[in-house]
Amino acid sequence: MSALYYPMIASDSNELFNVIEKYCHIHNELCDFSTIWHYTSAEGFKSIIEEGEVHFTHNAFLNDSTERTHVFDIVETVLESYSGDSSKNEFTEHLLELFHKKKEDPDSVDFIDPDEVQIFIFSCSLDKDSLPLWNHYSKNPAKAGFSIGLDVNEIIKMQFREKMLYGIGSNLYPVIYDDLEKENLVKEICDAAYSLWNLDDVNKDEIIKKTYAAIRIAGAFLKHKAFESEHEARYIFYIQNKSIDSIKDIIKFRDMHGIFTPYVIVPFINDKTLKDVIISPTLKSKQAKSYADLFLKMNGYNMTSKTSQVPLRF
């Protein structure tokens, strides 16, 4: 299938966001994907099928400890490359000042600043049968994990048709792991921002704020290369604090060690979007498949699961 391009939905149509779209579109062409695979436990699979919903997790609570700060390091590298151009000093200083301020307490999430961007992520993979991901989601060989294949075209069509996440920015792109690619994307955003900065009669503070927001959103698709084996594709949506009341009907909270962690429920799962189900390597693969098939049938899905082709001997 040819590569797909998914414009941001209900986002600001400005040059900074267009840079993200253009750059990620080029990256999509290298990946060529039509199905994304969400790995989950048996409990997660049961909930997704019965409820027809998936959870977008706030990016402060994902397993990568540098999830929210990795892009800050990239920004510093890119802005250092501007150091030989004195005409960019003021722009660089203002942007670095804002990023340094935000980086002071990486474990804290700012829900006060009206311009701060909150990002929620539904993590998937381009690989349907991945040993590294099975190792994460099915650590016990007697207990199955599941890889759920979702039809990208159908999800996008349903999102537009049902006006899901309406009025909220959203993207679906493969993650970028290559350091040079990451720097190139951030540099293109900064270059576009600097062009806006030099226009007559512009609010320079607003340019800096928008540049920060665009880089933070782009950063959701930039991960440390240590995670490259996951071949991750991410469906994200993002919203600024000043608009967060608009999602109060879909935002929920779970208790994680005494911290109320936010996530968003999105009803993406139905007989059109659910394309395939793979069961992890397990000691009881035949039994797991038999009951998974019955479970799917009882929930209205005219399909059967498949078992992993990873040749593990337990």
Short mmCIF file of C-alpha atoms in Angstrom, two decimals:
data_model
loop_
_atom_site.label_atom_id
_atom_site.label_comp_id
_atom_site.label_asym_id
_atom_site.label_seq_id
_atom_site.Cartn_x
_atom_site.Cartn_y
_atom_site.Cartn_z
CA MET A 1 0.00 0.00 0.00
CA SER A 2 1.25 3.49 -0.73
CA ALA A 3 2.16 5.67 2.21
CA LEU A 4 -0.61 7.58 3.90
CA TYR A 5 -0.63 11.18 4.99
CA TYR A 6 -2.82 12.30 7.83
CA PRO A 7 -3.18 16.05 8.33
CA MET A 8 -3.74 17.36 11.81
CA ILE A 9 -7.40 17.63 12.65
CA ALA A 10 -8.72 20.99 13.86
CA SER A 11 -5.24 22.33 14.50
CA ASP A 12 -3.84 25.78 13.80
CA SER A 13 -3.07 26.02 10.11
CA ASN A 14 0.25 27.79 10.33
CA GLU A 15 3.72 27.31 9.03
CA LEU A 16 5.11 25.64 12.13
CA PHE A 17 2.56 22.83 12.16
CA ASN A 18 2.84 22.46 8.40
CA VAL A 19 6.54 21.68 8.86
CA ILE A 20 5.64 18.73 11.11
CA GLU A 21 3.09 17.45 8.62
CA LYS A 22 5.44 17.78 5.65
CA TYR A 23 8.40 16.17 7.40
CA CYS A 24 6.43 13.29 8.89
CA HIS A 25 4.78 12.68 5.52
CA ILE A 26 8.22 12.10 4.03
CA HIS A 27 9.04 9.74 6.92
CA ASN A 28 5.76 7.88 6.28
CA GLU A 29 6.87 7.13 2.74
CA LEU A 30 9.80 5.17 4.15
CA CYS A 31 7.51 3.11 6.41
CA ASP A 32 4.59 2.36 4.06
CA PHE A 33 2.03 1.14 6.60
CA SER A 34 -1.68 0.37 6.48
CA THR A 35 -2.01 -1.60 9.73
CA ILE A 36 -0.80 -0.67 13.20
CA TRP A 37 -0.43 -3.23 15.99
CA HIS A 38 -1.31 -2.52 19.59
CA TYR A 39 0.32 -4.90 22.09
CA THR A 40 -1.47 -5.55 25.34
CA SER A 41 -2.01 -8.06 28.13
CA ALA A 42 -4.91 -10.52 28.26
CA GLU A 43 -6.70 -8.13 30.63
CA GLY A 44 -6.15 -5.23 28.26
CA PHE A 45 -7.36 -7.25 25.27
CA LYS A 46 -10.52 -8.25 27.13
CA SER A 47 -11.32 -4.64 28.02
CA ILE A 48 -10.63 -3.32 24.50
CA ILE A 49 -12.89 -5.89 22.83
CA GLU A 50 -15.73 -5.71 25.36
CA GLU A 51 -15.78 -1.91 25.59
CA GLY A 52 -14.77 -1.12 22.00
CA GLU A 53 -12.40 1.51 23.38
CA VAL A 54 -8.70 2.26 23.59
CA HIS A 55 -6.86 4.46 26.06
CA PHE A 56 -4.66 7.40 25.08
CA THR A 57 -2.18 7.75 27.95
CA HIS A 58 -0.72 11.08 29.05
CA ASN A 59 2.89 11.15 27.91
CA ALA A 60 4.17 11.82 31.43
CA PHE A 61 3.31 8.22 32.35
CA LEU A 62 4.87 6.16 29.56
CA ASN A 63 7.76 3.75 30.08
CA ASP A 64 10.45 5.98 28.52
CA SER A 65 11.92 8.13 31.30
CA THR A 66 13.02 10.73 28.69
CA GLU A 67 9.60 10.82 27.00
CA ARG A 68 8.99 14.51 27.65
CA THR A 69 12.58 15.77 27.81
CA HIS A 70 14.36 14.05 24.91
CA VAL A 71 13.23 16.75 22.50
CA PHE A 72 14.67 19.44 24.82
CA ASP A 73 18.17 18.05 24.26
CA ILE A 74 17.57 18.08 20.51
CA VAL A 75 16.47 21.73 20.68
CA GLU A 76 19.68 22.67 22.47
CA THR A 77 21.76 20.92 19.80
CA VAL A 78 19.88 22.66 16.99
CA LEU A 79 20.06 26.11 18.56
CA GLU A 80 23.79 25.67 19.17
CA SER A 81 24.14 25.42 15.39
CA TYR A 82 22.76 28.98 15.21
CA SER A 83 25.56 30.33 17.40
CA GLY A 84 27.61 31.51 14.42
CA ASP A 85 24.77 33.72 13.20
CA SER A 86 24.51 36.76 15.46
CA SER A 87 21.27 37.86 13.77
CA LYS A 88 19.52 34.89 15.43
CA ASN A 89 20.81 35.59 18.94
CA GLU A 90 17.64 37.20 20.29
CA PHE A 91 15.37 34.49 18.85
CA THR A 92 17.66 31.74 20.16
CA GLU A 93 17.91 33.26 23.64
CA HIS A 94 14.15 33.61 24.04
CA LEU A 95 13.44 30.07 22.84
CA LEU A 96 16.18 28.53 24.99
CA GLU A 97 14.95 30.46 28.01
CA LEU A 98 11.47 28.97 27.65
CA PHE A 99 12.76 25.42 27.12
CA HIS A 100 15.14 25.68 30.08
CA LYS A 101 12.30 26.90 32.26
CA LYS A 102 10.12 23.95 31.23
CA LYS A 103 12.99 21.50 31.75
CA GLU A 104 13.69 22.57 35.35
CA ASP A 105 11.29 19.99 36.78
CA PRO A 106 10.82 17.22 34.17
CA ASP A 107 8.70 15.08 36.50
CA SER A 108 6.12 17.82 37.01
CA VAL A 109 3.28 18.36 34.57
CA ASP A 110 2.19 21.97 34.12
CA PHE A 111 -1.61 22.24 34.03
CA ILE A 112 -1.53 25.95 34.95
CA ASP A 113 0.14 27.73 32.02
CA PRO A 114 -2.74 28.21 29.51
CA ASP A 115 -0.36 27.72 26.55
CA GLU A 116 1.22 24.50 27.81
CA VAL A 117 0.47 21.49 25.60
CA GLN A 118 -0.86 18.23 27.04
CA ILE A 119 -0.17 15.18 24.89
CA PHE A 120 -1.98 11.83 25.05
CA ILE A 121 -0.61 8.81 23.20
CA PHE A 122 -1.96 5.51 21.90
CA SER A 123 1.15 3.40 21.31
CA CYS A 124 1.31 0.82 18.53
CA SER A 125 3.96 -0.91 16.45
CA LEU A 126 4.55 -1.48 12.74
CA ASP A 127 5.46 -5.11 13.62
CA LYS A 128 2.68 -7.58 14.24
CA ASP A 129 4.76 -10.33 15.85
CA SER A 130 7.63 -8.72 17.74
CA LEU A 131 9.73 -10.68 20.22
CA PRO A 132 10.88 -7.55 22.16
CA LEU A 133 7.26 -6.49 22.62
CA TRP A 134 6.10 -9.99 23.56
CA ASN A 135 8.81 -10.00 26.21
CA HIS A 136 7.28 -6.84 27.65
CA TYR A 137 3.59 -7.78 27.51
CA SER A 138 3.75 -11.52 28.23
CA LYS A 139 6.60 -12.07 30.66
CA ASN A 140 5.03 -15.28 31.92
CA PRO A 141 5.12 -18.04 29.23
CA ALA A 142 1.96 -19.54 30.72
CA LYS A 143 0.07 -16.30 30.19
CA ALA A 144 -0.80 -14.98 26.74
CA GLY A 145 -0.40 -11.44 25.45
CA PHE A 146 -2.12 -10.03 22.37
CA SER A 147 -1.22 -7.96 19.34
CA ILE A 148 -4.29 -6.23 17.90
CA GLY A 149 -4.10 -5.25 14.22
CA LEU A 150 -5.98 -2.03 13.43
CA ASP A 151 -6.87 -0.79 9.96
CA VAL A 152 -5.41 2.70 9.66
CA ASN A 153 -7.73 3.78 6.83
CA GLU A 154 -10.84 2.75 8.75
CA ILE A 155 -9.73 4.50 11.92
CA ILE A 156 -9.13 7.76 10.09
CA LYS A 157 -12.45 7.54 8.22
CA MET A 158 -14.31 6.79 11.44
CA GLN A 159 -12.63 9.66 13.26
CA PHE A 160 -13.78 12.12 10.63
CA ARG A 161 -17.22 10.58 10.20
CA GLU A 162 -17.99 10.42 13.92
CA LYS A 163 -16.15 13.70 14.64
CA MET A 164 -14.08 11.95 17.31
CA LEU A 165 -11.62 14.23 19.08
CA TYR A 166 -13.36 17.06 17.23
CA GLY A 167 -11.65 20.37 17.83
CA ILE A 168 -8.52 18.66 19.15
CA GLY A 169 -5.24 18.32 17.28
CA SER A 170 -4.33 14.74 16.35
CA ASN A 171 -1.74 12.87 14.29
CA LEU A 172 -0.80 9.31 13.41
CA TYR A 173 2.84 8.81 12.43
CA PRO A 174 5.68 6.30 12.87
CA VAL A 175 8.22 7.26 15.51
CA ILE A 176 11.58 8.68 14.40
CA TYR A 177 14.65 7.21 16.11
CA ASP A 178 17.51 8.45 13.94
CA ASP A 179 19.31 11.36 15.65
CA LEU A 180 20.01 13.25 12.43
CA GLU A 181 16.38 12.97 11.29
CA LYS A 182 15.21 14.27 14.67
CA GLU A 183 17.55 17.23 14.50
CA ASN A 184 16.48 18.00 10.94
CA LEU A 185 12.80 18.12 11.92
CA VAL A 186 13.42 20.40 14.91
CA LYS A 187 15.68 22.62 12.80
CA GLU A 188 13.00 22.99 10.12
CA ILE A 189 10.52 24.09 12.79
CA CYS A 190 13.03 26.58 14.23
CA ASP A 191 13.90 27.92 10.76
CA ALA A 192 10.22 28.44 9.97
CA ALA A 193 9.71 30.12 13.35
CA TYR A 194 12.66 32.44 12.77
CA SER A 195 11.16 33.48 9.43
CA LEU A 196 7.95 34.40 11.24
CA TRP A 197 9.95 36.19 13.93
CA ASN A 198 11.41 38.53 11.30
CA LEU A 199 8.07 39.60 9.85
CA ASP A 200 6.83 43.10 10.50
CA ASP A 201 4.26 43.73 13.23
CA VAL A 202 4.39 40.26 14.79
CA ASN A 203 4.06 39.42 18.46
CA LYS A 204 7.45 37.85 19.13
CA ASP A 205 6.34 36.33 22.44
CA GLU A 206 3.54 34.52 20.63
CA ILE A 207 6.01 33.23 18.03
CA ILE A 208 8.16 31.75 20.82
CA LYS A 209 5.12 30.15 22.47
CA LYS A 210 3.93 28.65 19.19
CA THR A 211 7.42 27.40 18.41
CA TYR A 212 7.59 25.71 21.80
CA ALA A 213 4.16 24.10 21.25
CA ALA A 214 5.08 22.85 17.76
CA ILE A 215 8.35 21.35 18.99
CA ARG A 216 6.63 19.68 21.93
CA ILE A 217 4.09 18.10 19.57
CA ALA A 218 6.82 16.98 17.14
CA GLY A 219 8.68 15.59 20.15
CA ALA A 220 5.90 13.06 20.70
CA PHE A 221 7.21 11.27 17.61
CA LEU A 222 10.90 11.48 18.53
CA LYS A 223 12.28 8.73 20.75
CA HIS A 224 15.67 7.64 21.99
CA LYS A 225 17.24 5.12 19.62
CA ALA A 226 17.43 2.57 22.44
CA PHE A 227 13.72 1.94 21.76
CA GLU A 228 14.15 1.41 18.00
CA SER A 229 13.39 -2.33 18.18
CA GLU A 230 9.77 -1.42 19.04
CA HIS A 231 9.20 0.11 15.56
CA GLU A 232 6.55 2.25 17.15
CA ALA A 233 3.76 4.13 15.43
CA ARG A 234 1.86 6.62 17.54
CA TYR A 235 -1.60 8.03 17.44
CA ILE A 236 -1.46 11.21 19.50
CA PHE A 237 -3.80 14.01 20.34
CA TYR A 238 -2.81 17.23 21.95
CA ILE A 239 -4.56 20.12 23.59
CA GLN A 240 -3.50 23.28 25.36
CA ASN A 241 -4.45 23.86 28.98
CA LYS A 242 -6.71 26.75 28.02
CA SER A 243 -8.93 24.30 26.10
CA ILE A 244 -8.69 21.27 28.37
CA ASP A 245 -12.24 21.71 29.73
CA SER A 246 -13.48 20.68 26.28
CA ILE A 247 -12.36 17.07 26.89
CA LYS A 248 -13.83 16.67 30.38
CA ASP A 249 -16.34 14.11 29.07
CA ILE A 250 -13.64 11.74 27.78
CA ILE A 251 -10.76 12.28 30.18
CA LYS A 252 -10.51 9.73 33.01
CA PHE A 253 -8.07 9.05 35.84
CA ARG A 254 -6.48 5.92 37.25
CA ASP A 255 -4.64 5.53 40.52
CA MET A 256 -0.95 4.79 39.92
CA HIS A 257 0.86 4.48 43.25
CA GLY A 258 -1.25 7.26 44.74
CA ILE A 259 -0.98 9.57 41.72
CA PHE A 260 -4.11 10.28 39.69
CA THR A 261 -2.87 9.77 36.14
CA PRO A 262 -5.02 11.09 33.25
CA TYR A 263 -5.95 9.14 30.15
CA VAL A 264 -8.54 9.54 27.45
CA ILE A 265 -11.01 6.92 26.22
CA VAL A 266 -11.62 6.77 22.48
CA PRO A 267 -14.11 4.28 20.90
CA PHE A 268 -11.93 3.16 17.98
CA ILE A 269 -12.65 -0.57 18.04
CA ASN A 270 -15.34 -2.20 15.88
CA ASP A 271 -15.67 -4.87 13.18
CA LYS A 272 -14.25 -2.52 10.55
CA THR A 273 -11.21 -1.21 12.42
CA LEU A 274 -10.22 -4.53 14.03
CA LYS A 275 -8.30 -6.32 11.31
CA ASP A 276 -6.38 -9.11 13.04
CA VAL A 277 -5.44 -10.59 16.41
CA ILE A 278 -2.11 -12.31 17.15
CA ILE A 279 -1.52 -14.33 20.34
CA SER A 280 1.93 -14.29 21.90
CA PRO A 281 4.18 -17.36 22.20
CA THR A 282 2.75 -19.32 25.12
CA LEU A 283 2.88 -22.80 26.59
CA LYS A 284 -0.83 -23.20 25.91
CA SER A 285 -1.10 -21.59 22.46
CA LYS A 286 -3.83 -23.92 21.12
CA GLN A 287 -5.97 -23.42 24.20
CA ALA A 288 -5.37 -19.67 24.16
CA LYS A 289 -6.41 -19.46 20.50
CA SER A 290 -9.54 -21.57 21.02
CA TYR A 291 -10.86 -19.40 23.83
CA ALA A 292 -9.80 -16.16 22.18
CA ASP A 293 -11.78 -17.14 19.07
CA LEU A 294 -14.85 -17.90 21.18
CA PHE A 295 -14.44 -14.60 23.02
CA LEU A 296 -14.25 -12.69 19.71
CA LYS A 297 -17.33 -14.49 18.38
CA MET A 298 -19.37 -13.79 21.52
CA ASN A 299 -18.50 -10.10 21.13
CA GLY A 300 -19.74 -9.93 17.54
CA TYR A 301 -16.47 -10.36 15.61
CA ASN A 302 -16.55 -12.73 12.65
CA MET A 303 -12.86 -13.50 12.74
CA THR A 304 -10.34 -15.90 14.25
CA SER A 305 -7.06 -15.16 15.97
CA LYS A 306 -3.61 -16.34 14.92
CA THR A 307 -0.72 -17.58 17.03
CA SER A 308 2.73 -16.07 17.04
CA GLN A 309 5.31 -17.42 14.60
CA VAL A 310 8.20 -16.61 16.96
CA PRO A 311 9.92 -19.99 17.52
CA LEU A 312 10.40 -19.91 21.28
CA ARG A 313 11.09 -23.02 23.37
CA PHE A 314 10.07 -22.45 26.98
#
